[in-house]
Short mmCIF file of C-alpha atoms and ligand atoms in Angstrom, two decimals:
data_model
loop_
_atom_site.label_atom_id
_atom_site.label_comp_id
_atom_site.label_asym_id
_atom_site.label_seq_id
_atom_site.Cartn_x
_atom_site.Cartn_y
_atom_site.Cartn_z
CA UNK A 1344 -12.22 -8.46 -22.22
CA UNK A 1345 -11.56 -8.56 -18.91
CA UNK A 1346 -11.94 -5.74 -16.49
CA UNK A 1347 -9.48 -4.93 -13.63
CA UNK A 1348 -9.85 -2.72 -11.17
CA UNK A 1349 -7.11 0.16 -11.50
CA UNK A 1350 -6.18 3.36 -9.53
CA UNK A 1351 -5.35 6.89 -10.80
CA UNK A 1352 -2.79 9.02 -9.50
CA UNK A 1353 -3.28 12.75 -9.14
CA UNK A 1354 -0.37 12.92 -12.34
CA UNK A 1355 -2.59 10.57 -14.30
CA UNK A 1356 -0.43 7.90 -13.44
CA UNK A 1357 -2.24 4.58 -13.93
CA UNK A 1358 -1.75 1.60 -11.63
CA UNK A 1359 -3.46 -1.47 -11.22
CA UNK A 1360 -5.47 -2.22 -8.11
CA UNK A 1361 -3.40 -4.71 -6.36
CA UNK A 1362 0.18 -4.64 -5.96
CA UNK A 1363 2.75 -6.28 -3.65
CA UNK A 1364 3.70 -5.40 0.44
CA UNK A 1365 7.05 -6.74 1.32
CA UNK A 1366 7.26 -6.54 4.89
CA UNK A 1367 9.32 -8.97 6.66
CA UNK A 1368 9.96 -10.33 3.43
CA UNK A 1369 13.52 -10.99 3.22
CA UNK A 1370 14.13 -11.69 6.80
CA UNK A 1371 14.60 -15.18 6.63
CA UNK A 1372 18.23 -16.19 4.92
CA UNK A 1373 16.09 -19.91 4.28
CA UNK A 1374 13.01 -18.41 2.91
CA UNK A 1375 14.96 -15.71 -0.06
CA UNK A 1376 14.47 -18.17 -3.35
CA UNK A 1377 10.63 -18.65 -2.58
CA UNK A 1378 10.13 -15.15 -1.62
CA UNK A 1379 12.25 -13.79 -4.84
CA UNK A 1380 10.14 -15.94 -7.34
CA UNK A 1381 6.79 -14.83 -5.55
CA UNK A 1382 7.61 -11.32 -6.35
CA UNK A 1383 8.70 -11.80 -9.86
CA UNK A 1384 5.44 -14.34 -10.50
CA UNK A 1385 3.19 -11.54 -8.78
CA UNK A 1386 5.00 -8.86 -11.44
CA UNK A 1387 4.39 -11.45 -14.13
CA UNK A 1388 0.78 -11.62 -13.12
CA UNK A 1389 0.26 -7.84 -13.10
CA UNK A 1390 0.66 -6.71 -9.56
CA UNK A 1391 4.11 -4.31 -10.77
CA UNK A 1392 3.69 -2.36 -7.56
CA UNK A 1393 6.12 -3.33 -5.10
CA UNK A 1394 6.13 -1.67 -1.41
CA UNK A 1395 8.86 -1.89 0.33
CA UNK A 1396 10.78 0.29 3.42
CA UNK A 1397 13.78 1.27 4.71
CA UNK A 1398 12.77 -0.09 8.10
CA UNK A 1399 11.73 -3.04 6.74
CA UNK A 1400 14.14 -5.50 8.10
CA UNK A 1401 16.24 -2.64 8.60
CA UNK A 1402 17.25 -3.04 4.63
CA UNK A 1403 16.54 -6.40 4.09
CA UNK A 1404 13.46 -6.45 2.76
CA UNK A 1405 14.63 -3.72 0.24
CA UNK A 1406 17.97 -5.81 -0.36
CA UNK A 1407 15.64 -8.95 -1.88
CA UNK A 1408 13.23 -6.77 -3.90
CA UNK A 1409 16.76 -5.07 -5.54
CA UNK A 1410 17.65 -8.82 -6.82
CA UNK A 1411 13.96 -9.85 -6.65
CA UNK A 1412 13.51 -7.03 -9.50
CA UNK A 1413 16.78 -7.69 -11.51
CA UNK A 1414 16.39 -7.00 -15.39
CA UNK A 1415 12.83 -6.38 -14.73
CA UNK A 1416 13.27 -2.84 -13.35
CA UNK A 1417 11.43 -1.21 -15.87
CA UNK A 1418 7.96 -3.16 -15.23
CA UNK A 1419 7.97 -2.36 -11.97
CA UNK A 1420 6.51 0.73 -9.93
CA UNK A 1421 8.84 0.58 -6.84
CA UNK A 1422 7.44 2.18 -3.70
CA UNK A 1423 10.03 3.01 -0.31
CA UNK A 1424 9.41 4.63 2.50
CA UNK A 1425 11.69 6.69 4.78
CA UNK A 1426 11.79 6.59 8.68
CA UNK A 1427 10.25 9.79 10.13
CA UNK A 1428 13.49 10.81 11.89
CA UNK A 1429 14.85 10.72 8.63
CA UNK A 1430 12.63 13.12 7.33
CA UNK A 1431 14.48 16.40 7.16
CA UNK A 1432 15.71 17.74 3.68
CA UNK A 1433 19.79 16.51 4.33
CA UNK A 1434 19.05 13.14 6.06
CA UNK A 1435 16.03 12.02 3.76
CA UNK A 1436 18.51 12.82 0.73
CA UNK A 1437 21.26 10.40 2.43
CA UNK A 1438 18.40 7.76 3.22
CA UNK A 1439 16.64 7.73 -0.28
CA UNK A 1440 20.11 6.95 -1.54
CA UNK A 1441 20.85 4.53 0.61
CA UNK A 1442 17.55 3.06 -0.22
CA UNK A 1443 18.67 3.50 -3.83
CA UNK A 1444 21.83 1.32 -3.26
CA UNK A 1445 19.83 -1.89 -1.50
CA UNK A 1446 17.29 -1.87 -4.39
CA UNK A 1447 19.60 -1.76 -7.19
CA UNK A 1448 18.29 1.09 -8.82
CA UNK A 1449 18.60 4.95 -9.88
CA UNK A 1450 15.11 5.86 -8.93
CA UNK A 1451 11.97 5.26 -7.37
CA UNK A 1452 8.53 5.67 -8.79
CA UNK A 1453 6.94 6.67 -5.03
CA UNK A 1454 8.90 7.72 -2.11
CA UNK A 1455 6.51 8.33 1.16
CA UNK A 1456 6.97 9.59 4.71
CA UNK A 1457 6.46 6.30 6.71
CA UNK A 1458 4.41 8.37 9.69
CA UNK A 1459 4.68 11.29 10.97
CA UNK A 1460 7.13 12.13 13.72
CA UNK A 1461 8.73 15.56 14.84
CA UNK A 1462 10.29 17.15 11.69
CA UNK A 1463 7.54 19.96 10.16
CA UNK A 1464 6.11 18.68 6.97
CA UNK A 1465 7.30 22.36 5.10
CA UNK A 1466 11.16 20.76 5.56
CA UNK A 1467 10.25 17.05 4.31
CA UNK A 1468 8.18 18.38 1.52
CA UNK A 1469 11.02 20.60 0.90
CA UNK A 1470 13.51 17.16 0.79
CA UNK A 1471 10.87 15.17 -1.11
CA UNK A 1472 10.67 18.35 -3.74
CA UNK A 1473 14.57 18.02 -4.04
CA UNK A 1474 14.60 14.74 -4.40
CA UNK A 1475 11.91 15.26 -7.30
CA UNK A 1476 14.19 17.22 -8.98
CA UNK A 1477 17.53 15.21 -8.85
CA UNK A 1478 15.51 12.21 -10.80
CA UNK A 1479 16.25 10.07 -7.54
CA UNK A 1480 12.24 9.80 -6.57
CA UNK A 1481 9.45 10.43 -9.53
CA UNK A 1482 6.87 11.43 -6.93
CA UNK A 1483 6.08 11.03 -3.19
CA UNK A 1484 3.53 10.75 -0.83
CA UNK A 1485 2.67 9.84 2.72
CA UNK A 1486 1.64 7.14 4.90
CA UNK A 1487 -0.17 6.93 8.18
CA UNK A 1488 -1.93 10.57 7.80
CA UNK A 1489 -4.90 11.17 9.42
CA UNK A 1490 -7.46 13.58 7.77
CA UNK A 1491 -5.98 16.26 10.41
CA UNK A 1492 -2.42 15.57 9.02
CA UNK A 1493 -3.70 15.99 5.23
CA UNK A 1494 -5.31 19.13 5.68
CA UNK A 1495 -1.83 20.31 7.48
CA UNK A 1496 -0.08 18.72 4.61
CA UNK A 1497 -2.06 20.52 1.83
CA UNK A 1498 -1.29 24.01 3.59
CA UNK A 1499 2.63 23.48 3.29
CA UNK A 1500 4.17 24.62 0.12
CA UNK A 1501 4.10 22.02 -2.25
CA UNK A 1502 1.99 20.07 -0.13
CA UNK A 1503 -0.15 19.50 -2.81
CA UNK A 1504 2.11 17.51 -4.99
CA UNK A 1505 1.52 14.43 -2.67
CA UNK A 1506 0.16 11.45 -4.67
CA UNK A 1507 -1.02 8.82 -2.49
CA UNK A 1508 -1.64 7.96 1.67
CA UNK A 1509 -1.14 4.89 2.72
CA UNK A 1510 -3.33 3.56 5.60
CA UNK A 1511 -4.35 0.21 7.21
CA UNK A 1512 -7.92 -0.80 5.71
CA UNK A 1513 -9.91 -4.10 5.74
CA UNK A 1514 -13.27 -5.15 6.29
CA UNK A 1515 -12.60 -5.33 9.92
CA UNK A 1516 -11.50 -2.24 10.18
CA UNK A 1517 -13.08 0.73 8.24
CA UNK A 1518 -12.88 3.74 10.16
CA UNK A 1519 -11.17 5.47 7.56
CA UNK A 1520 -14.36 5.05 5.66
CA UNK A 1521 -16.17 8.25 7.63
CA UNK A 1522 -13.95 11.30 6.63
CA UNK A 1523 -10.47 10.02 5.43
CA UNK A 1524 -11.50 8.42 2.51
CA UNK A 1525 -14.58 11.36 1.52
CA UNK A 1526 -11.63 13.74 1.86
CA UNK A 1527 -9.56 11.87 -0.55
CA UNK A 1528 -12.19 11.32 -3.11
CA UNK A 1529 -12.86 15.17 -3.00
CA UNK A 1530 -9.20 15.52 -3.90
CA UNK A 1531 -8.44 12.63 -6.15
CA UNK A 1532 -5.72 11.61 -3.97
CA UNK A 1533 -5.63 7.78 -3.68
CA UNK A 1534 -5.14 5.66 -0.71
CA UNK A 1535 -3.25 2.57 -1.02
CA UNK A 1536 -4.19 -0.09 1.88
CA UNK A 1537 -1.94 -1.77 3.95
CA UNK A 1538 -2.54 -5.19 5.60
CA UNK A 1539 -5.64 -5.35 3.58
CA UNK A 1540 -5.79 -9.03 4.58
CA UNK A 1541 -5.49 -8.05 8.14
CA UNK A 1542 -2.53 -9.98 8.93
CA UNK A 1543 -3.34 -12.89 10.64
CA UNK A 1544 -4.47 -13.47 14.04
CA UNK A 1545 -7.80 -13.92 15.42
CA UNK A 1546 -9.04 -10.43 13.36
CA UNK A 1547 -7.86 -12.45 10.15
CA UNK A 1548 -9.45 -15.70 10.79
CA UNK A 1549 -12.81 -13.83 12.03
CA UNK A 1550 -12.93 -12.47 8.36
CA UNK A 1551 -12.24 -15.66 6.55
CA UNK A 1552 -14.55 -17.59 7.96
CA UNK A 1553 -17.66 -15.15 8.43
CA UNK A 1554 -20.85 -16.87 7.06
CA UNK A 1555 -21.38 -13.99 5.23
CA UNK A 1556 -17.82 -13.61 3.52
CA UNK A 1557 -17.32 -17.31 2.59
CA UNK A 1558 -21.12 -17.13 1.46
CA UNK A 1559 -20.00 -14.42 -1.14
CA UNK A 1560 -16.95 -15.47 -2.19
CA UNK A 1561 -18.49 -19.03 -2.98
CA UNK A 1562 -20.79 -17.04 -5.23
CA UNK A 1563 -18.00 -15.45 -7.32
CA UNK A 1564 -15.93 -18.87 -7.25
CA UNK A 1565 -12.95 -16.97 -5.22
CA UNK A 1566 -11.15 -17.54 -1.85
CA UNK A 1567 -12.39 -15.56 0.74
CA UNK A 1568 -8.90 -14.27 0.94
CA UNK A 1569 -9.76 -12.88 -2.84
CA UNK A 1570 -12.82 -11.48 -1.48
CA UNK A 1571 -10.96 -9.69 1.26
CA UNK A 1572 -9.12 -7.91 -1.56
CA UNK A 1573 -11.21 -7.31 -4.28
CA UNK A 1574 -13.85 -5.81 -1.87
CA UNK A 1575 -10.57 -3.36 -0.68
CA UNK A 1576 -10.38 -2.36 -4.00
CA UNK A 1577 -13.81 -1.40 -5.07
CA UNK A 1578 -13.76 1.89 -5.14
CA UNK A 1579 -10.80 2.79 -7.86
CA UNK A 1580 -10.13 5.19 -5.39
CA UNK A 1581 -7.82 2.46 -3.11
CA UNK A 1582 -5.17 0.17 -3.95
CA UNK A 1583 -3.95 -2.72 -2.06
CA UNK A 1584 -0.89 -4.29 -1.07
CA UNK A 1585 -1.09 -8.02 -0.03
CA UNK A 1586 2.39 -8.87 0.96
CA UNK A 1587 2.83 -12.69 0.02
CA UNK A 1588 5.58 -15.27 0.02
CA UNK A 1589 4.21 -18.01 -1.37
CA UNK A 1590 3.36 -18.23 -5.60
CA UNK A 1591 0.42 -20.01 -4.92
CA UNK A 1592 -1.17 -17.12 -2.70
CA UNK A 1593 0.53 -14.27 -5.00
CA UNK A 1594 -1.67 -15.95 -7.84
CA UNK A 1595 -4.70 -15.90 -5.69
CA UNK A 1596 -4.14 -12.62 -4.92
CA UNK A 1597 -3.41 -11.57 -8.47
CA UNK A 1598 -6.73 -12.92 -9.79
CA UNK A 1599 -8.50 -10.66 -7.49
CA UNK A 1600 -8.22 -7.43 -9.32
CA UNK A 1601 -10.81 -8.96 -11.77
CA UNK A 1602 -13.65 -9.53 -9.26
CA UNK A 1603 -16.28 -6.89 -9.35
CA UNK A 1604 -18.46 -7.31 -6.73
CA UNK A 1605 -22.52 -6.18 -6.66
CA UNK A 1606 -24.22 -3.81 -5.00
CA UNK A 1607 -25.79 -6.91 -3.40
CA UNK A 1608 -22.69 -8.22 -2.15
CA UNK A 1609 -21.72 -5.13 -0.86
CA UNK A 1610 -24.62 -4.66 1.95
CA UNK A 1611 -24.76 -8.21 2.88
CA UNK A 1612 -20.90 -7.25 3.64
CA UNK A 1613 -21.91 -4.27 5.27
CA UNK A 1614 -24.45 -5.94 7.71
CA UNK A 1615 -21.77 -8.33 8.60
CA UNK A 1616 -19.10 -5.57 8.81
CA UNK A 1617 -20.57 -1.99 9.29
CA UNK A 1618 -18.00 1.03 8.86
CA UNK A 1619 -18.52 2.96 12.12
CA UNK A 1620 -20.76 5.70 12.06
CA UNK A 1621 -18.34 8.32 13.80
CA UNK A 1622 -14.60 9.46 13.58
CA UNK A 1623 -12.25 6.78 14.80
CA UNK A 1624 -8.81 7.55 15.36
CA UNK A 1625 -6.44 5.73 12.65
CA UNK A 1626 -5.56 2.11 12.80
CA UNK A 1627 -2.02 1.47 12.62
CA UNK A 1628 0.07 -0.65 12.98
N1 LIG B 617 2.73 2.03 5.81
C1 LIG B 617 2.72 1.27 6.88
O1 LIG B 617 2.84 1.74 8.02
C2 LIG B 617 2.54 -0.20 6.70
C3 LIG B 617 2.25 -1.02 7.81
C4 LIG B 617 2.07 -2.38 7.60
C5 LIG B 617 2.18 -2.91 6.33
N2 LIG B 617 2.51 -2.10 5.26
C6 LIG B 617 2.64 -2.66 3.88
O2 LIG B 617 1.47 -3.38 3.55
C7 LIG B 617 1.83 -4.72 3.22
C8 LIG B 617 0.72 -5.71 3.58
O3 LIG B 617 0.40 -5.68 4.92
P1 LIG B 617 0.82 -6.84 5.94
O4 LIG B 617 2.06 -7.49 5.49
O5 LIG B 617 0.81 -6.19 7.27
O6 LIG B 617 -0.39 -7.86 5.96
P2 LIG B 617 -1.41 -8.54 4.93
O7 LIG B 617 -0.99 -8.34 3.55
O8 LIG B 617 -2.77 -8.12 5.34
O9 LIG B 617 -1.27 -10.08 5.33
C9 LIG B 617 -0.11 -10.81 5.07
C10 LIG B 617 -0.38 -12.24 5.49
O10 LIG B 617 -1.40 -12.79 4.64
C11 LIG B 617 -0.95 -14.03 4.08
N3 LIG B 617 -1.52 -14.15 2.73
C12 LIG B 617 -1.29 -13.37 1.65
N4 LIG B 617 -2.04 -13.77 0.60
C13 LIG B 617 -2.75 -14.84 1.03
C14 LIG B 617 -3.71 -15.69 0.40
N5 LIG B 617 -4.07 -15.51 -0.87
N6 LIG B 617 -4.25 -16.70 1.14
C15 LIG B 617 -3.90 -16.89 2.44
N7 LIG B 617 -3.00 -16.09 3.08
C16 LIG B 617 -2.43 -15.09 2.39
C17 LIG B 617 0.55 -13.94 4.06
O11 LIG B 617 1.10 -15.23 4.16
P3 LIG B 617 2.04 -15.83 2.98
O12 LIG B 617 3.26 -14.96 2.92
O13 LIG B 617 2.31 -17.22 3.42
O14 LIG B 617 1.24 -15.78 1.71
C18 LIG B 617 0.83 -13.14 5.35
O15 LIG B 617 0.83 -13.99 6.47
C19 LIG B 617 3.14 -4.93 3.99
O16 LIG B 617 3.84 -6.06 3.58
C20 LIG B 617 3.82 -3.62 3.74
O17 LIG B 617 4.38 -3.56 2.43
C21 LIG B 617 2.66 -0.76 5.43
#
C-alpha cells in the first residue's frame, strides 16, 4: 500500500499532507473553467483541503471555490480566513457569513485569523468560540503567529482550542524551524505552510534548479517542484498548500504526498539549505 504523508489536528482530525492555496485564483474572468477543474481534479486526487480568504480577490477567489466545490461539498475540508480588522466578536460573525454566502455553503471546517492586527485575541477567540457554537465554523485557528503571539494566544480563554498556524515555509526559508515549529510539536498544534513552493521569482527558480535539489528529486523520479513539497511535509507535523491553476501541476503536486524522503536526502538538503541557527523574525508575505 501506499503511504501518504498526513497531518493530525489537535481534535484528532485527520488530513492529508497536501492540500490546495487559492490565492489569486479566481481573479481572472478568462482563466475560471481551468482554474475550477484544477480544484475539483486536485479534490479528486486527494488534496480535499482547500484555502481560501476573504481578502482573496476581495471575494473572488472564495466566489470560484463555492462553484469550484458544487455537489462535492462534503469531500472537502474548506479553510477561510478573516481580515484582522474584522476580527472582533460582531464583525467576524457578519464576515464569516458573508464568507459563507460566496462559498456556497453552511459551514466551514477551519476558520483562521489572517494576521494579527489591533483587536485583543480574548474578543476574537471570543467570536471564533461563537461562531463554534452556531455550527457556522467547526474549528479555527490562526495564521501569521509568531511563537510570541502563540504563547499570548494560549493565555486567552479558550486560546487553547486553536487547531492549526499557518506560516510561510520552504526550503529557502526555514526560520520557523528554530522555535516556532519545536513549540508546536510540544503542543501538537500543526502548522500548515503557505507558499511552500516559494512563489516564483528568483527565490523560486534558485530552488528548482539547485544541483543538490534536482540531484534528489532525479533520485526519487519526481519534479523538483514535488521535491519542494514533499520535503515541506516531512514532518506530519506540517501541511502544505500549493495553490495551482493548471491540472497538470495539481497532479504533480498531488503525487507528492507519497514521497518519503531519507535521512540521506535530508542533509544533503540541509547543506544546500541550512535552517538558521538563531531566531529570525517571521517571513510573510
Ligand atoms: N496565510 C497567509 O498569509 C498566506 C499568504 C500567502 C499564501 N497563502 C496561501 O498559501 C497558498 C500557496 O501559496 P502561494 O500561492 O503564495 O505560492 P506557492 O504555492 O508557493 O506557488 C504558487 C506558484 O507555483 C506554481 N506551481 C504550482 N504547482 C506547480 C508545479 N507542480 N510545477 C510548477 N509550478 C507550480 C503556480 O503556478 P500554476 O498556477 O501555473 O500552477 C504558482 O505560480 C496560497 O494560494 C494561499 O492559499 C496564505
Amino acid at each position: 500500500m501506499i503511504k501518504r504523508q498526513t497531518v493530525k489536528l489537535p481534535d484528532g482530525t485527520v488530513l492529508p499532507a497536501i492540500g490546495q492555496g487559492t490565492w489569486h485564483i479566481g481573479d481572472d474572468p478568462s482563466k475560471r473553467n481551468t482554474e475550477i477543474a484544477a480544484l475539483r481534479r486536485g479534490v479528486e486526487l486527494g488534496m480535499h483541503v482547500i484555502d481560501t480568504a476573504e481578502m482573496y480577490g476581495e471575494g473572488l477567489s472564495e466566489e470560484l471555490v463555492g462553484e469550484a466545490i458544487h455537489g462535492i461539498r462534503d469531500e472537502v475540508f474548506l479553510v477561510s480566513k478573516v481580515y484582522p480588522h474584522n476580527a472582533g466578536k460582531n464583525r467576524m460573525i457578519t464576515s464569516c457569513e458573508q464568507s459563507l454566502r460566496r462559498l456556497k455553503t453552511d459551514h466551514l471546517d477551519l476558520y483562521l485569523l489572517h494576521w494579527r492586527g489591533d483587536i485583543p485575541l480574548a474578543e476574537t477567540v471570543e467570536g471564533m468560540e461563537r461562531l463554534v457554537e452556531d455550527g457556522k465554523i467547526a474549528r479555527w485557528g490562526v495564521s501569521n503567529f509568531d511563537t510570541k503571539d502563540m504563547e499570548e494566544l494560549l493565555r486567552v480563554k479558550n486560546g487553547d482550542h486553536c487547531m492549526v498556524n499557518q506560516v510561510l515555509y520552504h526550503l529557502g526559508s526555514r526560520g520557523i524551524e528554530v522555535d516556532l515549529m519545536p513549540w508546536h510539536k510540544e503542543r501538537n498544534i500543526p502548522l500548515m505552510a503557505y507558499s511552500p513552493l516559494a512563489q516564483g521569482g528568483s527565490l523560486r527558480k534558485e530552488l528548482v534548479q539547485n544541483e543538490i535539489v534536482t540531484k534528489v528529486a532525479a533520485k526519487h523520479n519526481i519534479s523538483p517542484f514535488q521535491l519542494l513539497l514533499a520535503w515541506c511535509v516531512r514532518s506530519g507535523q506540517v501541511l502544505a498548500l500549493p495553490k495551482s491553476s493548471s491540472e497538470k501541476h495539481v497532479k504533480e503536486n498531488a503525487a507528492a504526498y507519497e514521497v518519503m524522503l531519507t535521512k540521506e536526502d535530508l542533509e544533503q538538503l540541509d547543506h544546500a539549505f541550512p535552517a538558521p541557527s538563531n531566531k529570525v523574525p517571521l517571513d510573510i508575505i
